[in-house]
Amino acid sequence: MATLMALSLCVLLLSLPVCSLSRPLSHSSPSSSFKVALIHRDSPYSPIHDPSASPSDLFRLSAKFSISRIRHLRSVLTGKSSLSKFESEVKVGPFEYLMRIGIGTPAELQWLIADTGSDLTWTQCLPCFNCFEQKAPIFDPKSSSTYRSLNCSSTLCQALTNDRECGVSSCQYHYEYQDGSATSGKLSTESFTFETPKSTLSSLKPSISAIPSSSPSTSPIKSTASATFSNDQGTGAIIKDLGFGCSSSTTGTFGKNGEAGLVGLGGGPLSLISQLGNSISNKFSYCLASRHDKNATSVLNFGENANISGLNVSSTPIMNFENFPTFYFLNLSDISVGEKRLGIPTGTFDLTPSGDGGFFIDSGTTMTLLPIDAVRLLLDEFNDIIDFPSIVNPPSPFEICYIVPDSSNITGLPDITFHFSGDADWKMGPSNIFYPLHENVICPVIVNSPAAGPSIFGNWQQQNTVVEYDLGEKRLSFAPADCRSYREL
């Protein structure tokens, strides 16, 4: 896999007219590249890092959220809830990855959740009639020279489908959760600053939990390309006229995890990726560092910088379903343990007309969740070839756990391979299959999906793999990588 030399990113200005959402994806316009740091919530760089929490406690929290998340996603797919109506049956809970982003001009830095299973980007705004307490000051549109609210005739507002309310001159949105949490406000556009990983990490090192109040300074210089550049080394990218939800009322359990909102990385028309469109060649990629390495940081790439190539790269089609544009569905045909195929029946992972089933890749879910029959085949094969004894009554949601001499140094465990269409084989070693729950206990991070729920390829299996999403070609590519040094920070 090719490794790119470290970038010294200048400020990149991208003008993104909202009417571009109505155009088909293509590669006709020049592409721009930038990258940002993805900070896992348990990282020392995270605003909610808790050094006293044990690894097993942290992972159990992730496991619990994985189950809650898949129940929510099933409700969306079966029509019991609707992303187009911005309703969710999952309780607001632990997220996985954060991005630090500057909003407005001058930029105000905020921590936002990064989520490939969501489309709308939103943050709290003043005046805020009912908002949760956040560490950074709440964004004030009046302090920004680039903020504007959208009217109901705008393309972005039309993308809200059934859940838009039109005031005298603005498009209102509402996002409601089953546990009583909700966020609502104006659909608007603003300039968003995406600072480089190097800039993010260097500013956090003096005080891990501190969020600097200073905003990046820029001095744009016109170039011959369609973009405008700055000579300020390492500042990042500024994206103009990005559609987002400016929340004036946020109630419930938000804000307990340090976030001020969310960045939608899904495939729907409101997402960051769809809005950027041709300007980033309709593609992004990430490389999730191993969470065993506490000081490692993951990277999210946009545009040509997201390209991966080499002999180890595999590609499989992204399957598009008109009713579910947010999710990145893949065609999984079988799984192997070692060299042995499990022979999972054809159709096991298909999405049915009623919205049951399906298989998609997700950055916001830790565990991989599969239908019970597939999990049984997998665990039966594990039991046949793993010599370690299993424990009685493994903690939920694990199906089985093994007693080992040292969970940090394991031998005698098999690799497994997920076989996708296009002869794309995703092979992973024991560190991507088992979690060291205790010093002498390991558990497979692959569990049963709730009845008739979708199957999800979680982020634990994606660690130390660079994953490229090409929405223009409708293709997902992946290759093994050392994400600690991937495209140097």
Short mmCIF file of C-alpha atoms in Angstrom, two decimals:
data_model
loop_
_atom_site.label_atom_id
_atom_site.label_comp_id
_atom_site.label_asym_id
_atom_site.label_seq_id
_atom_site.Cartn_x
_atom_site.Cartn_y
_atom_site.Cartn_z
CA MET A 1 0.00 0.00 0.00
CA ALA A 2 1.29 3.36 -0.98
CA THR A 3 2.13 5.82 1.75
CA LEU A 4 1.94 9.50 0.96
CA MET A 5 4.45 11.97 2.26
CA ALA A 6 3.30 14.31 4.99
CA LEU A 7 1.18 17.17 3.72
CA SER A 8 1.63 20.79 4.66
CA LEU A 9 -1.98 21.78 4.09
CA CYS A 10 -2.80 25.38 3.44
CA VAL A 11 -6.27 26.76 3.83
CA LEU A 12 -8.47 25.54 1.02
CA LEU A 13 -11.59 27.47 0.09
CA LEU A 14 -14.39 25.52 -1.58
CA SER A 15 -17.53 27.32 -2.78
CA LEU A 16 -20.37 24.82 -2.59
CA PRO A 17 -23.67 26.05 -4.02
CA VAL A 18 -26.53 24.06 -2.54
CA CYS A 19 -28.06 23.61 -5.97
CA SER A 20 -25.25 21.16 -6.73
CA LEU A 21 -27.21 18.54 -4.78
CA SER A 22 -29.53 18.10 -7.72
CA ARG A 23 -26.71 17.17 -10.08
CA PRO A 24 -25.50 13.59 -10.62
CA LEU A 25 -22.16 12.67 -9.15
CA SER A 26 -19.26 12.87 -11.59
CA HIS A 27 -15.55 13.57 -11.76
CA SER A 28 -15.80 16.53 -14.10
CA SER A 29 -14.71 19.26 -11.72
CA PRO A 30 -11.27 19.71 -10.14
CA SER A 31 -10.76 17.86 -6.88
CA SER A 32 -9.38 19.23 -3.65
CA SER A 33 -7.85 17.26 -0.80
CA PHE A 34 -7.71 17.69 2.94
CA LYS A 35 -7.62 15.54 6.06
CA VAL A 36 -8.63 15.74 9.71
CA ALA A 37 -7.96 13.81 12.90
CA LEU A 38 -10.53 11.29 14.11
CA ILE A 39 -10.34 11.15 17.91
CA HIS A 40 -11.81 8.10 19.61
CA ARG A 41 -13.80 8.97 22.72
CA ASP A 42 -11.43 6.90 24.92
CA SER A 43 -8.27 8.49 23.49
CA PRO A 44 -6.10 10.72 25.71
CA TYR A 45 -6.86 13.47 23.19
CA SER A 46 -10.61 13.16 23.73
CA PRO A 47 -12.42 15.89 25.71
CA ILE A 48 -14.03 13.15 27.84
CA HIS A 49 -10.96 10.96 28.35
CA ASP A 50 -11.20 9.18 31.71
CA PRO A 51 -7.84 7.69 32.72
CA SER A 52 -9.45 5.92 35.69
CA ALA A 53 -11.82 3.83 33.54
CA SER A 54 -10.73 0.23 32.92
CA PRO A 55 -10.49 -1.07 29.33
CA SER A 56 -13.15 -3.70 30.05
CA ASP A 57 -15.59 -1.07 31.35
CA LEU A 58 -15.01 1.10 28.29
CA PHE A 59 -15.53 -1.78 25.90
CA ARG A 60 -18.70 -2.95 27.62
CA LEU A 61 -20.06 0.55 27.11
CA SER A 62 -19.20 0.30 23.41
CA ALA A 63 -20.80 -3.14 23.20
CA LYS A 64 -23.99 -1.90 24.85
CA PHE A 65 -24.20 1.01 22.43
CA SER A 66 -23.63 -1.33 19.45
CA ILE A 67 -26.78 -3.25 20.37
CA SER A 68 -28.79 -0.06 20.91
CA ARG A 69 -27.57 1.35 17.61
CA ILE A 70 -28.56 -1.71 15.58
CA ARG A 71 -32.05 -1.69 17.10
CA HIS A 72 -32.40 1.91 15.99
CA LEU A 73 -31.13 1.12 12.50
CA ARG A 74 -33.56 -1.77 12.15
CA SER A 75 -36.42 0.55 13.06
CA VAL A 76 -35.28 2.88 10.28
CA LEU A 77 -34.98 0.10 7.69
CA THR A 78 -38.35 -1.47 8.51
CA GLY A 79 -40.19 1.85 8.44
CA LYS A 80 -40.94 2.05 12.16
CA SER A 81 -38.74 5.12 12.19
CA SER A 82 -37.50 7.32 9.37
CA LEU A 83 -34.24 9.12 8.83
CA SER A 84 -36.02 11.34 6.34
CA LYS A 85 -38.25 12.51 9.19
CA PHE A 86 -35.27 12.79 11.53
CA GLU A 87 -36.71 10.42 14.10
CA SER A 88 -34.59 7.94 16.02
CA GLU A 89 -35.40 5.13 18.41
CA VAL A 90 -31.91 4.82 19.80
CA LYS A 91 -31.27 6.57 23.07
CA VAL A 92 -28.63 9.23 22.92
CA GLY A 93 -25.54 7.44 24.12
CA PRO A 94 -21.82 6.95 23.72
CA PHE A 95 -20.39 7.87 20.34
CA GLU A 96 -17.23 6.43 18.83
CA TYR A 97 -15.22 9.12 17.01
CA LEU A 98 -14.98 12.90 17.26
CA MET A 99 -13.77 15.64 14.91
CA ARG A 100 -12.71 19.11 16.04
CA ILE A 101 -14.11 21.65 13.60
CA GLY A 102 -14.19 25.43 13.39
CA ILE A 103 -17.61 26.91 12.60
CA GLY A 104 -18.18 30.41 11.23
CA THR A 105 -15.98 33.41 10.39
CA PRO A 106 -14.00 33.87 12.56
CA ALA A 107 -14.04 30.13 13.34
CA GLU A 108 -15.27 28.86 16.70
CA LEU A 109 -13.83 25.41 17.49
CA GLN A 110 -16.31 22.66 18.42
CA TRP A 111 -16.14 18.90 19.04
CA LEU A 112 -18.59 17.10 16.74
CA ILE A 113 -19.41 13.39 16.42
CA ALA A 114 -18.27 11.81 13.13
CA ASP A 115 -20.85 9.29 11.89
CA THR A 116 -21.14 7.37 8.60
CA GLY A 117 -24.65 6.33 9.67
CA SER A 118 -26.03 9.90 9.68
CA ASP A 119 -26.48 12.67 7.11
CA LEU A 120 -27.36 15.95 8.79
CA THR A 121 -24.52 17.98 10.31
CA TRP A 122 -25.71 20.11 13.24
CA THR A 123 -24.52 22.09 16.24
CA GLN A 124 -26.07 24.20 18.98
CA CYS A 125 -26.61 27.88 18.20
CA LEU A 126 -27.51 31.11 19.98
CA PRO A 127 -30.07 32.23 20.86
CA CYS A 128 -30.62 28.86 22.49
CA PHE A 129 -33.95 28.52 24.25
CA ASN A 130 -33.26 25.10 25.73
CA CYS A 131 -29.76 23.75 25.20
CA PHE A 132 -27.38 21.39 26.97
CA GLU A 133 -24.23 22.67 28.60
CA GLN A 134 -21.13 22.25 26.45
CA LYS A 135 -17.44 22.90 27.12
CA ALA A 136 -16.90 25.30 24.23
CA PRO A 137 -19.03 28.45 23.86
CA ILE A 138 -22.25 27.82 21.94
CA PHE A 139 -21.96 29.02 18.35
CA ASP A 140 -23.40 32.50 17.83
CA PRO A 141 -24.51 33.10 14.21
CA LYS A 142 -24.50 36.85 14.79
CA SER A 143 -20.75 36.74 15.42
CA SER A 144 -20.07 35.17 12.02
CA SER A 145 -19.85 37.11 8.78
CA THR A 146 -20.60 34.02 6.67
CA TYR A 147 -23.74 32.61 8.33
CA ARG A 148 -27.09 32.58 6.54
CA SER A 149 -30.34 30.70 7.10
CA LEU A 150 -32.01 28.85 4.24
CA ASN A 151 -35.55 29.29 2.97
CA CYS A 152 -37.95 26.48 2.20
CA SER A 153 -37.36 26.66 -1.55
CA SER A 154 -33.68 25.78 -1.19
CA THR A 155 -32.45 22.40 -2.44
CA LEU A 156 -31.17 21.45 1.01
CA CYS A 157 -34.51 22.20 2.65
CA GLN A 158 -36.28 20.13 0.00
CA ALA A 159 -34.00 17.23 0.98
CA LEU A 160 -35.67 17.23 4.41
CA THR A 161 -38.69 15.65 2.63
CA ASN A 162 -41.52 15.25 5.14
CA ASP A 163 -40.02 17.01 8.13
CA ARG A 164 -39.58 20.64 7.22
CA GLU A 165 -41.54 23.50 8.68
CA CYS A 166 -41.50 26.82 6.96
CA GLY A 167 -41.49 30.03 8.91
CA VAL A 168 -41.74 33.47 7.42
CA SER A 169 -38.35 33.21 5.76
CA SER A 170 -36.52 30.13 7.06
CA CYS A 171 -36.48 26.34 6.86
CA GLN A 172 -36.97 24.66 10.24
CA TYR A 173 -35.86 21.12 11.10
CA HIS A 174 -36.68 18.82 14.02
CA TYR A 175 -34.79 15.72 15.24
CA GLU A 176 -36.46 13.67 17.96
CA TYR A 177 -35.28 10.69 20.03
CA GLN A 178 -37.27 7.96 21.75
CA ASP A 179 -35.84 8.80 25.18
CA GLY A 180 -37.26 12.33 24.98
CA SER A 181 -34.12 14.00 23.63
CA ALA A 182 -34.61 16.33 20.69
CA THR A 183 -32.89 19.02 18.67
CA SER A 184 -34.54 21.58 16.41
CA GLY A 185 -33.65 24.82 14.72
CA LYS A 186 -32.93 26.47 11.37
CA LEU A 187 -31.39 24.78 8.37
CA SER A 188 -28.55 27.12 7.45
CA THR A 189 -25.22 27.44 5.66
CA GLU A 190 -21.88 28.44 7.11
CA SER A 191 -18.12 28.22 6.62
CA PHE A 192 -16.57 25.18 8.31
CA THR A 193 -12.86 24.95 9.10
CA PHE A 194 -11.35 21.46 9.09
CA GLU A 195 -7.96 21.72 10.78
CA THR A 196 -5.17 19.27 9.98
CA PRO A 197 -4.46 16.34 12.32
CA LYS A 198 -1.11 17.92 13.16
CA SER A 199 -2.79 21.18 14.16
CA THR A 200 -5.41 19.40 16.28
CA LEU A 201 -2.96 17.18 18.15
CA SER A 202 -0.33 19.84 18.76
CA SER A 203 -2.88 22.18 20.32
CA LEU A 204 -4.26 19.43 22.56
CA LYS A 205 -0.95 18.15 23.93
CA PRO A 206 -0.45 20.90 26.56
CA SER A 207 -3.85 20.14 28.10
CA ILE A 208 -5.67 17.07 26.88
CA SER A 209 -9.13 18.28 27.84
CA ALA A 210 -8.68 21.91 26.84
CA ILE A 211 -10.36 23.33 23.77
CA PRO A 212 -8.47 26.37 22.45
CA SER A 213 -10.59 29.44 21.95
CA SER A 214 -8.43 30.96 19.22
CA SER A 215 -9.48 30.48 15.63
CA PRO A 216 -7.16 29.81 12.69
CA SER A 217 -5.96 32.84 10.86
CA THR A 218 -6.04 32.82 7.08
CA SER A 219 -4.76 35.01 4.31
CA PRO A 220 -6.14 33.65 1.05
CA ILE A 221 -4.16 33.99 -2.17
CA LYS A 222 -5.82 33.43 -5.54
CA SER A 223 -4.51 30.59 -7.66
CA THR A 224 -5.11 29.41 -11.20
CA ALA A 225 -7.25 26.52 -9.92
CA SER A 226 -10.92 26.77 -8.93
CA ALA A 227 -9.93 26.71 -5.26
CA THR A 228 -8.31 29.47 -3.24
CA PHE A 229 -5.26 28.74 -1.13
CA SER A 230 -3.47 30.20 1.88
CA ASN A 231 0.21 30.01 2.74
CA ASP A 232 -0.53 29.33 6.42
CA GLN A 233 1.10 25.95 6.86
CA GLY A 234 -0.92 23.24 8.59
CA THR A 235 -4.13 25.24 9.15
CA GLY A 236 -6.47 22.95 7.20
CA ALA A 237 -9.42 23.48 4.89
CA ILE A 238 -12.24 26.01 4.93
CA ILE A 239 -15.45 24.91 3.25
CA LYS A 240 -17.88 27.70 2.43
CA ASP A 241 -21.68 27.48 2.34
CA LEU A 242 -21.94 24.08 3.98
CA GLY A 243 -25.51 23.18 4.90
CA PHE A 244 -26.07 22.36 8.59
CA GLY A 245 -28.65 22.42 11.33
CA CYS A 246 -28.35 25.43 13.63
CA SER A 247 -30.04 24.09 16.77
CA SER A 248 -31.89 26.55 19.00
CA SER A 249 -33.43 23.88 21.22
CA THR A 250 -31.70 20.68 22.33
CA THR A 251 -33.22 18.68 25.17
CA GLY A 252 -32.60 15.38 26.91
CA THR A 253 -29.32 13.53 27.37
CA PHE A 254 -27.13 15.38 24.86
CA GLY A 255 -23.88 16.99 25.94
CA LYS A 256 -22.76 14.45 28.53
CA ASN A 257 -19.99 13.20 26.26
CA GLY A 258 -18.35 16.52 25.40
CA GLU A 259 -19.87 16.91 21.95
CA ALA A 260 -21.53 20.02 20.54
CA GLY A 261 -23.25 18.31 17.60
CA LEU A 262 -22.62 15.86 14.77
CA VAL A 263 -21.02 15.58 11.31
CA GLY A 264 -23.00 13.41 8.90
CA LEU A 265 -20.77 11.23 6.70
CA GLY A 266 -23.57 9.09 5.24
CA GLY A 267 -24.55 8.81 1.59
CA GLY A 268 -27.75 10.88 1.68
CA PRO A 269 -28.18 14.31 0.02
CA LEU A 270 -27.73 16.30 3.24
CA SER A 271 -24.44 14.67 4.24
CA LEU A 272 -21.07 16.39 4.22
CA ILE A 273 -19.86 14.01 1.49
CA SER A 274 -22.82 14.66 -0.82
CA GLN A 275 -22.59 18.42 -0.37
CA LEU A 276 -18.88 18.45 -1.19
CA GLY A 277 -19.55 16.20 -4.19
CA ASN A 278 -17.30 16.84 -7.17
CA SER A 279 -14.98 19.11 -5.22
CA ILE A 280 -13.65 16.02 -3.41
CA SER A 281 -14.23 13.63 -6.34
CA ASN A 282 -17.12 12.19 -4.28
CA LYS A 283 -14.76 10.23 -2.08
CA PHE A 284 -13.36 10.00 1.41
CA SER A 285 -11.34 7.45 3.37
CA TYR A 286 -10.26 6.75 6.91
CA CYS A 287 -7.64 4.71 8.68
CA LEU A 288 -8.69 3.69 12.20
CA ALA A 289 -5.71 3.17 14.49
CA SER A 290 -5.68 0.26 16.92
CA ARG A 291 -7.31 1.17 20.20
CA HIS A 292 -4.68 -0.95 21.96
CA ASP A 293 -2.29 1.91 21.12
CA LYS A 294 -3.55 4.65 23.43
CA ASN A 295 -1.52 7.42 21.80
CA ALA A 296 -2.39 6.58 18.18
CA THR A 297 -4.77 8.83 16.26
CA SER A 298 -6.99 7.95 13.32
CA VAL A 299 -7.18 10.02 10.13
CA LEU A 300 -10.08 10.99 7.86
CA ASN A 301 -9.14 11.95 4.27
CA PHE A 302 -11.19 13.76 1.63
CA GLY A 303 -10.72 14.06 -2.14
CA GLU A 304 -7.71 12.77 -4.04
CA ASN A 305 -5.92 12.41 -0.72
CA ALA A 306 -8.42 9.61 -0.01
CA ASN A 307 -7.20 7.49 -2.94
CA ILE A 308 -5.62 4.15 -2.12
CA SER A 309 -3.74 1.98 -4.60
CA GLY A 310 -1.40 -1.00 -4.67
CA LEU A 311 -1.35 -4.77 -4.96
CA ASN A 312 -3.07 -5.25 -1.58
CA VAL A 313 -6.13 -3.15 -2.42
CA SER A 314 -9.48 -4.92 -2.80
CA SER A 315 -12.71 -3.31 -4.02
CA THR A 316 -16.39 -4.21 -3.77
CA PRO A 317 -19.53 -2.40 -4.99
CA ILE A 318 -21.50 -0.16 -2.63
CA MET A 319 -25.11 -1.21 -3.06
CA ASN A 320 -27.56 1.66 -3.34
CA PHE A 321 -31.14 1.41 -2.10
CA GLU A 322 -33.33 4.38 -2.93
CA ASN A 323 -35.19 4.28 0.37
CA PHE A 324 -31.99 4.08 2.45
CA PRO A 325 -29.39 6.39 0.83
CA THR A 326 -27.59 7.05 4.12
CA PHE A 327 -26.16 3.55 4.61
CA TYR A 328 -23.24 1.90 2.82
CA PHE A 329 -24.61 -1.56 2.00
CA LEU A 330 -22.21 -4.30 0.84
CA ASN A 331 -22.74 -7.75 -0.64
CA LEU A 332 -21.23 -10.27 1.80
CA SER A 333 -21.31 -13.80 0.39
CA ASP A 334 -19.47 -15.90 2.99
CA ILE A 335 -16.94 -15.99 5.84
CA SER A 336 -13.86 -18.18 6.27
CA VAL A 337 -12.11 -19.26 9.45
CA GLY A 338 -8.53 -19.98 8.49
CA GLU A 339 -8.83 -21.60 5.07
CA LYS A 340 -12.26 -23.13 5.70
CA ARG A 341 -15.38 -21.52 4.27
CA LEU A 342 -18.36 -21.60 6.61
CA GLY A 343 -20.83 -22.08 3.78
CA ILE A 344 -23.31 -19.47 4.99
CA PRO A 345 -26.53 -19.93 2.96
CA THR A 346 -27.06 -17.60 -0.01
CA GLY A 347 -29.36 -14.71 0.85
CA THR A 348 -28.48 -14.62 4.56
CA PHE A 349 -27.28 -11.01 4.31
CA ASP A 350 -29.81 -9.74 1.74
CA LEU A 351 -32.02 -6.75 2.46
CA THR A 352 -35.65 -7.87 2.18
CA PRO A 353 -38.50 -5.77 0.70
CA SER A 354 -39.83 -5.27 4.23
CA GLY A 355 -36.52 -3.72 5.33
CA ASP A 356 -35.23 -6.67 7.35
CA GLY A 357 -31.66 -7.91 6.98
CA GLY A 358 -29.00 -6.26 4.85
CA PHE A 359 -25.28 -5.81 5.56
CA PHE A 360 -23.50 -2.47 5.77
CA ILE A 361 -20.25 -1.00 7.01
CA ASP A 362 -20.43 1.53 9.85
CA SER A 363 -17.89 3.68 11.70
CA GLY A 364 -20.25 4.34 14.61
CA THR A 365 -20.68 0.74 15.79
CA THR A 366 -17.86 -1.05 17.62
CA MET A 367 -18.90 -4.67 17.24
CA THR A 368 -19.75 -6.66 14.13
CA LEU A 369 -23.30 -7.99 14.34
CA LEU A 370 -24.47 -10.93 12.19
CA PRO A 371 -27.58 -13.14 11.98
CA ILE A 372 -27.68 -15.83 14.66
CA ASP A 373 -27.18 -18.69 12.18
CA ALA A 374 -24.01 -17.11 10.78
CA VAL A 375 -22.65 -16.45 14.29
CA ARG A 376 -23.32 -20.07 15.31
CA LEU A 377 -21.39 -21.38 12.29
CA LEU A 378 -18.51 -19.04 13.13
CA LEU A 379 -18.37 -19.92 16.84
CA ASP A 380 -18.71 -23.65 16.17
CA GLU A 381 -15.64 -23.44 13.97
CA PHE A 382 -13.81 -21.45 16.65
CA ASN A 383 -14.59 -24.14 19.22
CA ASP A 384 -13.29 -26.85 16.89
CA ILE A 385 -9.88 -25.27 16.40
CA ILE A 386 -9.24 -23.15 19.53
CA ASP A 387 -7.69 -25.14 22.36
CA PHE A 388 -8.32 -22.60 25.13
CA PRO A 389 -11.17 -23.33 27.58
CA SER A 390 -14.28 -21.17 27.44
CA ILE A 391 -15.79 -19.43 30.45
CA VAL A 392 -19.23 -20.15 31.86
CA ASN A 393 -21.87 -17.46 31.33
CA PRO A 394 -19.84 -14.89 29.35
CA PRO A 395 -20.92 -11.28 29.96
CA SER A 396 -23.52 -9.86 27.59
CA PRO A 397 -23.47 -9.35 24.64
CA PHE A 398 -20.58 -11.79 24.07
CA GLU A 399 -21.58 -15.26 22.90
CA ILE A 400 -18.39 -16.94 24.12
CA CYS A 401 -15.12 -15.98 25.83
CA TYR A 402 -11.89 -17.92 26.24
CA ILE A 403 -9.42 -18.19 29.12
CA VAL A 404 -5.88 -17.55 27.90
CA PRO A 405 -2.48 -17.25 29.63
CA ASP A 406 -2.01 -13.61 28.59
CA SER A 407 -4.63 -11.66 26.66
CA SER A 408 -2.04 -9.16 25.45
CA ASN A 409 0.07 -11.81 23.74
CA ILE A 410 -2.06 -14.50 22.14
CA THR A 411 -1.01 -17.33 19.85
CA GLY A 412 -2.95 -20.24 18.45
CA LEU A 413 -5.93 -18.21 17.22
CA PRO A 414 -7.20 -18.22 13.63
CA ASP A 415 -7.55 -15.45 11.06
CA ILE A 416 -10.96 -14.92 9.50
CA THR A 417 -11.92 -13.55 6.08
CA PHE A 418 -15.09 -11.79 4.99
CA HIS A 419 -15.77 -12.54 1.31
CA PHE A 420 -17.44 -9.67 -0.58
CA SER A 421 -18.60 -9.50 -4.18
CA GLY A 422 -15.95 -8.56 -6.72
CA ASP A 423 -13.53 -11.13 -5.23
CA ALA A 424 -12.84 -8.69 -2.41
CA ASP A 425 -11.55 -10.60 0.63
CA TRP A 426 -11.20 -8.70 3.91
CA LYS A 427 -8.81 -10.75 6.00
CA MET A 428 -8.25 -9.94 9.66
CA GLY A 429 -6.03 -11.32 12.37
CA PRO A 430 -6.83 -12.14 16.01
CA SER A 431 -6.37 -8.55 17.21
CA ASN A 432 -9.31 -7.52 14.99
CA ILE A 433 -11.43 -10.49 16.06
CA PHE A 434 -10.95 -10.79 19.84
CA TYR A 435 -11.12 -8.23 22.61
CA PRO A 436 -8.95 -8.68 25.75
CA LEU A 437 -11.71 -8.31 28.31
CA HIS A 438 -9.37 -9.13 31.20
CA GLU A 439 -5.73 -10.09 31.60
CA ASN A 440 -6.58 -13.73 30.91
CA VAL A 441 -9.93 -13.51 29.04
CA ILE A 442 -10.60 -12.76 25.37
CA CYS A 443 -13.97 -12.55 23.60
CA PRO A 444 -14.85 -12.46 19.87
CA VAL A 445 -16.11 -9.02 18.87
CA ILE A 446 -18.69 -10.63 16.56
CA VAL A 447 -22.12 -11.21 18.09
CA ASN A 448 -25.75 -11.90 17.22
CA SER A 449 -27.77 -9.18 15.60
CA PRO A 450 -31.22 -8.71 17.17
CA ALA A 451 -33.96 -10.69 15.42
CA ALA A 452 -34.30 -9.73 11.74
CA GLY A 453 -31.96 -6.79 12.29
CA PRO A 454 -29.37 -5.63 9.78
CA SER A 455 -25.84 -7.00 9.87
CA ILE A 456 -23.16 -4.41 10.58
CA PHE A 457 -19.43 -4.50 9.91
CA GLY A 458 -18.16 -2.63 12.98
CA ASN A 459 -15.13 -0.45 13.53
CA TRP A 460 -13.21 -2.98 15.66
CA GLN A 461 -12.79 -5.14 12.55
CA GLN A 462 -11.77 -2.07 10.53
CA GLN A 463 -8.76 -1.10 12.67
CA ASN A 464 -5.42 -0.87 10.84
CA THR A 465 -7.17 -0.93 7.49
CA VAL A 466 -7.50 2.06 5.16
CA VAL A 467 -11.06 2.20 3.84
CA GLU A 468 -12.02 4.33 0.83
CA TYR A 469 -15.62 5.27 0.02
CA ASP A 470 -16.01 6.32 -3.62
CA LEU A 471 -19.60 7.55 -4.02
CA GLY A 472 -19.06 8.49 -7.65
CA GLU A 473 -18.07 4.96 -8.66
CA LYS A 474 -20.25 3.38 -5.94
CA ARG A 475 -17.26 1.42 -4.72
CA LEU A 476 -15.65 0.60 -1.38
CA SER A 477 -11.92 -0.18 -1.42
CA PHE A 478 -9.74 -1.37 1.44
CA ALA A 479 -6.19 -2.45 2.20
CA PRO A 480 -4.18 -3.38 5.32
CA ALA A 481 -2.26 -0.45 6.82
CA ASP A 482 -0.40 0.69 9.89
CA CYS A 483 -2.75 3.51 10.81
CA ARG A 484 -0.30 4.98 13.34
CA SER A 485 1.79 6.33 10.48
CA TYR A 486 -0.67 6.26 7.59
CA ARG A 487 -0.21 9.47 5.58
CA GLU A 488 1.83 11.04 8.28
CA LEU A 489 0.15 13.59 10.49
#
